[in-house]
Structures are given as structure tokens and as C-alpha cells.
mmCIF file of C-alpha atoms in Angstrom:
data_model
loop_
_atom_site.group_PDB
_atom_site.id
_atom_site.type_symbol
_atom_site.label_atom_id
_atom_site.label_comp_id
_atom_site.label_asym_id
_atom_site.label_seq_id
_atom_site.Cartn_x
_atom_site.Cartn_y
_atom_site.Cartn_z
ATOM 1 C CA UNK A 1 -36.559 -128.360 -192.996
ATOM 2 C CA UNK A 2 -33.675 -127.266 -195.225
ATOM 3 C CA UNK A 3 -31.948 -130.605 -194.743
ATOM 4 C CA UNK A 4 -34.991 -132.696 -195.727
ATOM 5 C CA UNK A 5 -36.280 -130.616 -198.677
ATOM 6 C CA UNK A 6 -34.992 -129.240 -201.975
ATOM 7 C CA UNK A 7 -35.347 -125.799 -203.563
ATOM 8 C CA UNK A 8 -37.814 -127.147 -206.134
ATOM 9 C CA UNK A 9 -40.267 -127.965 -203.356
ATOM 10 C CA UNK A 10 -40.371 -124.417 -202.042
ATOM 11 C CA UNK A 11 -43.034 -121.898 -203.172
ATOM 12 C CA UNK A 12 -43.345 -118.187 -202.617
ATOM 13 C CA UNK A 13 -46.583 -116.752 -201.191
ATOM 14 C CA UNK A 14 -47.069 -113.057 -201.909
ATOM 15 C CA UNK A 15 -48.406 -110.632 -199.330
ATOM 16 C CA UNK A 16 -51.702 -110.400 -201.218
ATOM 17 C CA UNK A 17 -52.326 -114.129 -200.831
ATOM 18 C CA UNK A 18 -50.865 -114.564 -197.332
ATOM 19 C CA UNK A 19 -53.623 -114.689 -194.645
ATOM 20 C CA UNK A 20 -51.034 -114.309 -191.869
ATOM 21 C CA UNK A 21 -50.458 -110.707 -192.953
ATOM 22 C CA UNK A 22 -54.008 -109.822 -191.952
ATOM 23 C CA UNK A 23 -53.013 -110.120 -188.300
ATOM 24 C CA UNK A 24 -49.441 -108.913 -188.460
ATOM 25 C CA UNK A 25 -50.203 -105.839 -190.615
ATOM 26 C CA UNK A 26 -53.596 -105.045 -189.097
ATOM 27 C CA UNK A 27 -57.096 -104.929 -190.566
ATOM 28 C CA UNK A 28 -60.407 -103.357 -189.660
ATOM 29 C CA UNK A 29 -63.264 -105.535 -188.466
ATOM 30 C CA UNK A 30 -65.407 -104.796 -191.530
ATOM 31 C CA UNK A 31 -62.665 -105.876 -193.952
ATOM 32 C CA UNK A 32 -61.848 -108.894 -191.796
ATOM 33 C CA UNK A 33 -65.425 -110.222 -192.250
ATOM 34 C CA UNK A 34 -64.877 -110.288 -196.014
ATOM 35 C CA UNK A 35 -61.404 -111.841 -195.818
ATOM 36 C CA UNK A 36 -62.141 -115.193 -197.452
ATOM 37 C CA UNK A 37 -58.490 -116.167 -197.427
ATOM 38 C CA UNK A 38 -58.508 -116.124 -193.616
ATOM 39 C CA UNK A 39 -61.489 -118.437 -193.277
ATOM 40 C CA UNK A 40 -60.990 -120.664 -196.351
ATOM 41 C CA UNK A 41 -57.344 -120.210 -197.283
ATOM 42 C CA UNK A 42 -55.845 -118.510 -200.376
ATOM 43 C CA UNK A 43 -57.381 -119.327 -203.776
ATOM 44 C CA UNK A 44 -54.207 -120.750 -205.293
ATOM 45 C CA UNK A 45 -54.470 -123.720 -202.958
ATOM 46 C CA UNK A 46 -57.554 -124.823 -204.878
ATOM 47 C CA UNK A 47 -55.792 -124.623 -208.265
ATOM 48 C CA UNK A 48 -53.921 -127.471 -209.871
ATOM 49 C CA UNK A 49 -50.350 -127.985 -208.834
ATOM 50 C CA UNK A 50 -49.062 -127.130 -212.331
ATOM 51 C CA UNK A 51 -50.716 -123.703 -212.282
ATOM 52 C CA UNK A 52 -49.302 -122.973 -208.837
ATOM 53 C CA UNK A 53 -45.815 -123.964 -210.003
ATOM 54 C CA UNK A 54 -45.921 -121.594 -212.969
ATOM 55 C CA UNK A 55 -46.977 -118.482 -211.118
ATOM 56 C CA UNK A 56 -45.328 -118.952 -207.742
ATOM 57 C CA UNK A 57 -42.147 -120.817 -208.374
ATOM 58 C CA UNK A 58 -39.327 -119.670 -206.120
ATOM 59 C CA UNK A 59 -35.833 -119.408 -207.495
ATOM 60 C CA UNK A 60 -32.879 -119.018 -205.155
ATOM 61 C CA UNK A 61 -29.471 -118.235 -206.579
ATOM 62 C CA UNK A 62 -27.584 -117.477 -203.383
ATOM 63 C CA UNK A 63 -26.196 -120.151 -201.126
ATOM 64 C CA UNK A 64 -26.713 -120.013 -197.382
ATOM 65 C CA UNK A 65 -23.659 -119.377 -195.310
ATOM 66 C CA UNK A 66 -23.102 -121.909 -192.591
ATOM 67 C CA UNK A 67 -21.995 -120.310 -189.330
ATOM 68 C CA UNK A 68 -20.550 -122.136 -186.364
ATOM 69 C CA UNK A 69 -21.242 -120.639 -182.962
ATOM 70 C CA UNK A 70 -19.184 -121.542 -179.935
ATOM 71 C CA UNK A 71 -20.219 -120.982 -176.334
ATOM 72 C CA UNK A 72 -17.415 -120.018 -173.992
ATOM 73 C CA UNK A 73 -17.656 -120.160 -170.203
ATOM 74 C CA UNK A 74 -15.410 -117.758 -168.316
ATOM 75 C CA UNK A 75 -14.524 -118.277 -164.672
ATOM 76 C CA UNK A 76 -13.143 -115.572 -162.411
ATOM 77 C CA UNK A 77 -10.432 -117.214 -160.349
ATOM 78 C CA UNK A 78 -10.498 -114.435 -157.760
ATOM 79 C CA UNK A 79 -14.042 -115.275 -156.657
ATOM 80 C CA UNK A 80 -14.689 -117.825 -153.916
ATOM 81 C CA UNK A 81 -17.705 -119.839 -152.907
ATOM 82 C CA UNK A 82 -18.294 -117.347 -150.066
ATOM 83 C CA UNK A 83 -19.161 -114.623 -152.590
ATOM 84 C CA UNK A 84 -22.140 -116.685 -153.756
ATOM 85 C CA UNK A 85 -23.637 -116.999 -150.251
ATOM 86 C CA UNK A 86 -26.459 -114.633 -149.368
ATOM 87 C CA UNK A 87 -25.146 -113.634 -145.931
ATOM 88 C CA UNK A 88 -27.239 -110.426 -145.844
ATOM 89 C CA UNK A 89 -24.182 -108.340 -144.851
ATOM 90 C CA UNK A 90 -23.870 -110.219 -141.571
ATOM 91 C CA UNK A 91 -20.828 -112.203 -140.473
ATOM 92 C CA UNK A 92 -22.968 -114.012 -137.908
ATOM 93 C CA UNK A 93 -25.299 -115.230 -140.681
ATOM 94 C CA UNK A 94 -22.337 -116.273 -142.802
ATOM 95 C CA UNK A 95 -20.851 -118.271 -139.910
ATOM 96 C CA UNK A 96 -24.083 -120.171 -139.377
ATOM 97 C CA UNK A 97 -24.522 -120.940 -143.082
ATOM 98 C CA UNK A 98 -20.978 -122.314 -143.307
ATOM 99 C CA UNK A 99 -21.437 -124.259 -140.052
ATOM 100 C CA UNK A 100 -24.614 -125.949 -141.295
ATOM 101 C CA UNK A 101 -22.898 -126.684 -144.609
ATOM 102 C CA UNK A 102 -19.964 -128.350 -142.846
ATOM 103 C CA UNK A 103 -22.394 -130.340 -140.699
ATOM 104 C CA UNK A 104 -24.221 -131.557 -143.800
ATOM 105 C CA UNK A 105 -20.955 -132.651 -145.392
ATOM 106 C CA UNK A 106 -19.954 -134.455 -142.203
ATOM 107 C CA UNK A 107 -23.325 -136.222 -141.923
ATOM 108 C CA UNK A 108 -23.247 -137.389 -145.544
ATOM 109 C CA UNK A 109 -19.785 -138.885 -145.032
ATOM 110 C CA UNK A 110 -20.837 -140.627 -141.819
ATOM 111 C CA UNK A 111 -22.529 -143.951 -142.562
ATOM 112 C CA UNK A 112 -23.079 -144.928 -138.945
ATOM 113 C CA UNK A 113 -25.509 -143.317 -136.523
ATOM 114 C CA UNK A 114 -25.940 -141.046 -134.704
ATOM 115 C CA UNK A 115 -25.554 -138.023 -136.977
ATOM 116 C CA UNK A 116 -25.205 -134.452 -135.767
ATOM 117 C CA UNK A 117 -28.566 -132.694 -135.337
ATOM 118 C CA UNK A 118 -30.029 -129.817 -133.338
ATOM 119 C CA UNK A 119 -28.533 -126.416 -132.598
ATOM 120 C CA UNK A 120 -25.028 -125.522 -133.677
ATOM 121 C CA UNK A 121 -22.322 -126.061 -131.089
ATOM 122 C CA UNK A 122 -19.582 -123.525 -130.289
ATOM 123 C CA UNK A 123 -17.059 -125.915 -131.836
ATOM 124 C CA UNK A 124 -19.008 -125.960 -135.118
ATOM 125 C CA UNK A 125 -19.159 -122.160 -135.161
ATOM 126 C CA UNK A 126 -15.426 -121.963 -134.490
ATOM 127 C CA UNK A 127 -14.680 -124.423 -137.301
ATOM 128 C CA UNK A 128 -16.878 -122.368 -139.631
ATOM 129 C CA UNK A 129 -14.889 -119.220 -138.779
ATOM 130 C CA UNK A 130 -11.620 -121.008 -139.536
ATOM 131 C CA UNK A 131 -13.029 -122.249 -142.841
ATOM 132 C CA UNK A 132 -14.033 -118.717 -143.844
ATOM 133 C CA UNK A 133 -10.686 -117.212 -142.834
ATOM 134 C CA UNK A 134 -8.737 -119.963 -144.576
ATOM 135 C CA UNK A 135 -10.672 -119.353 -147.802
ATOM 136 C CA UNK A 136 -10.146 -115.586 -147.636
ATOM 137 C CA UNK A 137 -6.435 -115.968 -146.909
ATOM 138 C CA UNK A 138 -5.953 -118.409 -149.797
ATOM 139 C CA UNK A 139 -7.194 -115.724 -152.181
ATOM 140 C CA UNK A 140 -5.302 -112.705 -150.812
ATOM 141 C CA UNK A 141 -2.085 -114.182 -149.383
ATOM 142 C CA UNK A 142 -1.384 -116.816 -152.026
ATOM 143 C CA UNK A 143 2.290 -116.031 -152.632
ATOM 144 C CA UNK A 144 3.031 -115.444 -148.932
ATOM 145 C CA UNK A 145 1.426 -118.730 -147.882
ATOM 146 C CA UNK A 146 3.293 -120.551 -150.631
ATOM 147 C CA UNK A 147 6.641 -119.189 -149.421
ATOM 148 C CA UNK A 148 5.933 -119.899 -145.754
ATOM 149 C CA UNK A 149 4.799 -123.455 -146.517
ATOM 150 C CA UNK A 150 8.107 -124.032 -148.349
ATOM 151 C CA UNK A 151 10.068 -122.394 -145.501
ATOM 152 C CA UNK A 152 11.148 -119.482 -147.655
ATOM 153 C CA UNK A 153 11.560 -115.936 -146.229
ATOM 154 C CA UNK A 154 9.200 -113.188 -147.259
ATOM 155 C CA UNK A 155 10.376 -110.129 -149.120
ATOM 156 C CA UNK A 156 11.547 -107.382 -146.767
ATOM 157 C CA UNK A 157 9.275 -104.892 -148.532
ATOM 158 C CA UNK A 158 6.232 -107.076 -147.900
ATOM 159 C CA UNK A 159 3.954 -105.249 -145.387
ATOM 160 C CA UNK A 160 3.305 -108.432 -143.371
ATOM 161 C CA UNK A 161 6.945 -109.537 -143.182
ATOM 162 C CA UNK A 162 7.427 -107.642 -139.895
ATOM 163 C CA UNK A 163 4.571 -109.652 -138.341
ATOM 164 C CA UNK A 164 6.567 -112.934 -138.555
ATOM 165 C CA UNK A 165 3.583 -114.827 -139.994
ATOM 166 C CA UNK A 166 3.325 -118.603 -139.846
ATOM 167 C CA UNK A 167 0.897 -121.384 -140.737
ATOM 168 C CA UNK A 168 -0.746 -123.268 -137.886
ATOM 169 C CA UNK A 169 -1.857 -126.910 -137.917
ATOM 170 C CA UNK A 170 -5.106 -125.899 -139.667
ATOM 171 C CA UNK A 171 -3.214 -124.044 -142.442
ATOM 172 C CA UNK A 172 -4.368 -120.670 -141.185
ATOM 173 C CA UNK A 173 -2.034 -117.705 -141.643
ATOM 174 C CA UNK A 174 -1.325 -116.176 -138.214
ATOM 175 C CA UNK A 175 0.780 -113.423 -136.685
ATOM 176 C CA UNK A 176 3.979 -114.571 -134.977
ATOM 177 C CA UNK A 177 5.810 -112.564 -132.343
ATOM 178 C CA UNK A 178 7.160 -112.939 -128.819
ATOM 179 C CA UNK A 179 3.986 -113.850 -126.931
ATOM 180 C CA UNK A 180 4.410 -117.639 -127.022
ATOM 181 C CA UNK A 181 5.077 -117.809 -123.280
ATOM 182 C CA UNK A 182 2.222 -115.511 -122.253
ATOM 183 C CA UNK A 183 -0.956 -116.730 -120.602
ATOM 184 C CA UNK A 184 -3.158 -115.208 -123.314
ATOM 185 C CA UNK A 185 -5.388 -117.464 -125.410
ATOM 186 C CA UNK A 186 -3.843 -118.798 -128.623
ATOM 187 C CA UNK A 187 -6.009 -116.528 -130.823
ATOM 188 C CA UNK A 188 -4.861 -113.467 -128.863
ATOM 189 C CA UNK A 189 -1.191 -114.451 -129.003
ATOM 190 C CA UNK A 190 -1.353 -115.309 -132.697
ATOM 191 C CA UNK A 191 -4.374 -113.607 -134.315
ATOM 192 C CA UNK A 192 -5.463 -114.640 -137.799
ATOM 193 C CA UNK A 193 -4.317 -112.344 -140.589
ATOM 194 C CA UNK A 194 -6.973 -110.584 -142.632
ATOM 195 C CA UNK A 195 -6.571 -108.539 -145.841
ATOM 196 C CA UNK A 196 -7.494 -104.877 -145.701
ATOM 197 C CA UNK A 197 -9.571 -104.639 -148.874
ATOM 198 C CA UNK A 198 -11.989 -107.493 -148.318
ATOM 199 C CA UNK A 199 -15.710 -107.676 -147.590
ATOM 200 C CA UNK A 200 -15.290 -110.406 -144.958
ATOM 201 C CA UNK A 201 -12.829 -108.269 -142.988
ATOM 202 C CA UNK A 202 -15.342 -105.447 -143.015
ATOM 203 C CA UNK A 203 -18.171 -107.729 -141.860
ATOM 204 C CA UNK A 204 -16.055 -109.065 -138.981
ATOM 205 C CA UNK A 205 -15.210 -105.608 -137.691
ATOM 206 C CA UNK A 206 -18.803 -104.439 -138.103
ATOM 207 C CA UNK A 207 -20.027 -107.367 -136.012
ATOM 208 C CA UNK A 208 -17.477 -106.657 -133.269
ATOM 209 C CA UNK A 209 -18.417 -102.978 -133.346
ATOM 210 C CA UNK A 210 -22.156 -103.683 -133.014
ATOM 211 C CA UNK A 211 -21.754 -106.454 -130.431
ATOM 212 C CA UNK A 212 -19.742 -104.158 -128.164
ATOM 213 C CA UNK A 213 -22.275 -101.301 -128.167
ATOM 214 C CA UNK A 214 -20.634 -99.206 -130.902
ATOM 215 C CA UNK A 215 -17.240 -98.674 -129.303
ATOM 216 C CA UNK A 216 -14.742 -96.168 -130.643
ATOM 217 C CA UNK A 217 -12.070 -96.840 -133.240
ATOM 218 C CA UNK A 218 -9.207 -97.635 -130.815
ATOM 219 C CA UNK A 219 -11.331 -99.994 -128.722
ATOM 220 C CA UNK A 220 -12.699 -101.636 -131.871
ATOM 221 C CA UNK A 221 -9.192 -102.319 -133.149
ATOM 222 C CA UNK A 222 -8.088 -103.709 -129.756
ATOM 223 C CA UNK A 223 -11.113 -106.029 -129.566
ATOM 224 C CA UNK A 224 -10.596 -107.186 -133.141
ATOM 225 C CA UNK A 225 -6.956 -108.071 -132.493
ATOM 226 C CA UNK A 226 -7.978 -110.501 -129.788
ATOM 227 C CA UNK A 227 -8.703 -112.950 -132.614
ATOM 228 C CA UNK A 228 -7.943 -111.261 -135.947
ATOM 229 C CA UNK A 229 -5.216 -109.013 -137.277
ATOM 230 C CA UNK A 230 -6.535 -106.924 -140.173
ATOM 231 C CA UNK A 231 -3.944 -105.246 -142.381
ATOM 232 C CA UNK A 232 -4.275 -101.461 -142.038
ATOM 233 C CA UNK A 233 -6.553 -102.114 -139.067
ATOM 234 C CA UNK A 234 -6.544 -98.529 -137.791
ATOM 235 C CA UNK A 235 -7.795 -97.216 -141.109
ATOM 236 C CA UNK A 236 -10.497 -99.907 -141.249
ATOM 237 C CA UNK A 237 -11.638 -99.161 -137.695
ATOM 238 C CA UNK A 238 -12.005 -95.459 -138.473
ATOM 239 C CA UNK A 239 -13.928 -96.326 -141.640
ATOM 240 C CA UNK A 240 -16.352 -98.553 -139.713
ATOM 241 C CA UNK A 241 -17.059 -95.766 -137.215
ATOM 242 C CA UNK A 242 -17.401 -93.172 -139.973
ATOM 243 C CA UNK A 243 -20.007 -95.200 -141.896
ATOM 244 C CA UNK A 244 -21.968 -96.372 -138.840
ATOM 245 C CA UNK A 245 -25.413 -94.717 -138.884
ATOM 246 C CA UNK A 246 -25.999 -95.333 -135.168
ATOM 247 C CA UNK A 247 -22.708 -93.673 -134.238
ATOM 248 C CA UNK A 248 -23.481 -90.750 -136.512
ATOM 249 C CA UNK A 249 -26.890 -90.187 -134.914
ATOM 250 C CA UNK A 250 -25.555 -90.364 -131.348
ATOM 251 C CA UNK A 251 -22.655 -88.003 -132.037
ATOM 252 C CA UNK A 252 -24.250 -84.848 -133.454
ATOM 253 C CA UNK A 253 -22.015 -81.915 -134.177
ATOM 254 C CA UNK A 254 -22.865 -78.753 -132.213
ATOM 255 C CA UNK A 255 -23.968 -75.742 -134.231
ATOM 256 C CA UNK A 256 -21.655 -72.784 -134.387
ATOM 257 C CA UNK A 257 -22.828 -69.215 -134.176
ATOM 258 C CA UNK A 258 -22.548 -67.298 -137.429
#
């Protein structure tokens, strides 16, 4: 409106002659019946244009300030796509969501039939777990992975340096050691490293704890290390037991005599 009009075309309407004020300011029903301006419009609209100009001319001496607004989008680099998934505090649910997502991506890239349908296979679940772990590790072990990939030694003060970590063929950070010649499965010989302060690490240990009938802290840590190696695992295992409602209910403390 300001761009297509001039100041000389603008007119001021006082409160007395403005029918819109009847609603915004309030009015009784009896007065509203006699409000001719509401039903027929203000009287000055029926006057000649010259009369209206003389008594209601609007003069503006100030100039409007033009303001430029800019919209800025901020992105938190520490967040991953996993944080946006509604996994309902369940690692099992998260695995299935990632597995179905990977299947969808595979099917869209496959032009020939047949495409993968039906229930998820153990291989798809395993690939989903590796995808989740790889994403978590890329956020928490960035500098360590970068050094290992360039065949550079880790700092001696680094807490995971004593674990002789390495990257496998799937770019997953694993624990090294002297168990290469053992008959244990590959995941047990070289478990996947997990950060201590991470929600996914907590979900994994909670699932193992619940699946194994709420075992104690030492057994929970031993079962977890068959596939994963959480940093500060003993502390995390004790925390899982301490915050487990089922374990709390089944381990009541005996009352002591006063």
C-alpha cells in the first residue's frame, strides 16, 4: 500500500467516526442499535471530497525507517540423524528403524527385481547395528579415528590408547589386543568401542540387562563386552543396575531395629 500510494491520498479517521471502535472498545446493546455509523457508515463519507479533505487531512512529517531482517539457520554439528529418530528409549526399536531405512535405500537404488520385502533378516539387523555404532563413533572418536586412519599413534594420555584400537573393513573402531588366534567370534575378540557419555551406549546396556533377566553389574559388563566395549564400562553397569526399577523392587533393603 505504501509503495502504490502517496501521503496526499491518506486520510485520518477519528475514533468518534470510526465504526470499528464499536467492537474493539465495546458497546452496550442499546447503544449499538442507535449506532448509525455501524449500519450506514460514518457521515463524512456522504460529504463532498473537498469538505473531507479540509477537516481530515493527514500530515506526516516523519519518514519511515526501513529495516532489513535476516533469518539465520544454526546447525549443531554434534547432533546426528539418530537423535531425530523416535526410538522410544529402546535399542531394539532403533535397530529395526535403521534396518528398514537401509532396506528402503537399497530398494530405491535397485532397478531390477526382486526387491527385498518381508521380515528383517539377521544380516539386516547386524548391518543396522554397525551403522548406528559407526555414526556414534564418528561423533565421539573423531580425532582418534583420524589418527588411526592415517597410521598415526595415539597420545599416551588418551584413555583408549592402551586398548590398541584399530579400524576394521567397515570403518568401525574396535579394540585390539592379543586374541587374534583365539577361537572366539570376531566381535568378542575385537569388540566395538563405545563412548561412556552417550545415550546409545546406555540403551545398549539396558537392552542387554533386560534381555538377560536383570543380571548384576559384573555379569552385565561381561555380556556387553562380547560385542561392545564401553569406556568406563564398570561405572555404566553399576548405573544401569542402580536406576533399574525392576532390580530395585526385587532387592528390598531389610529394616533395622531402632
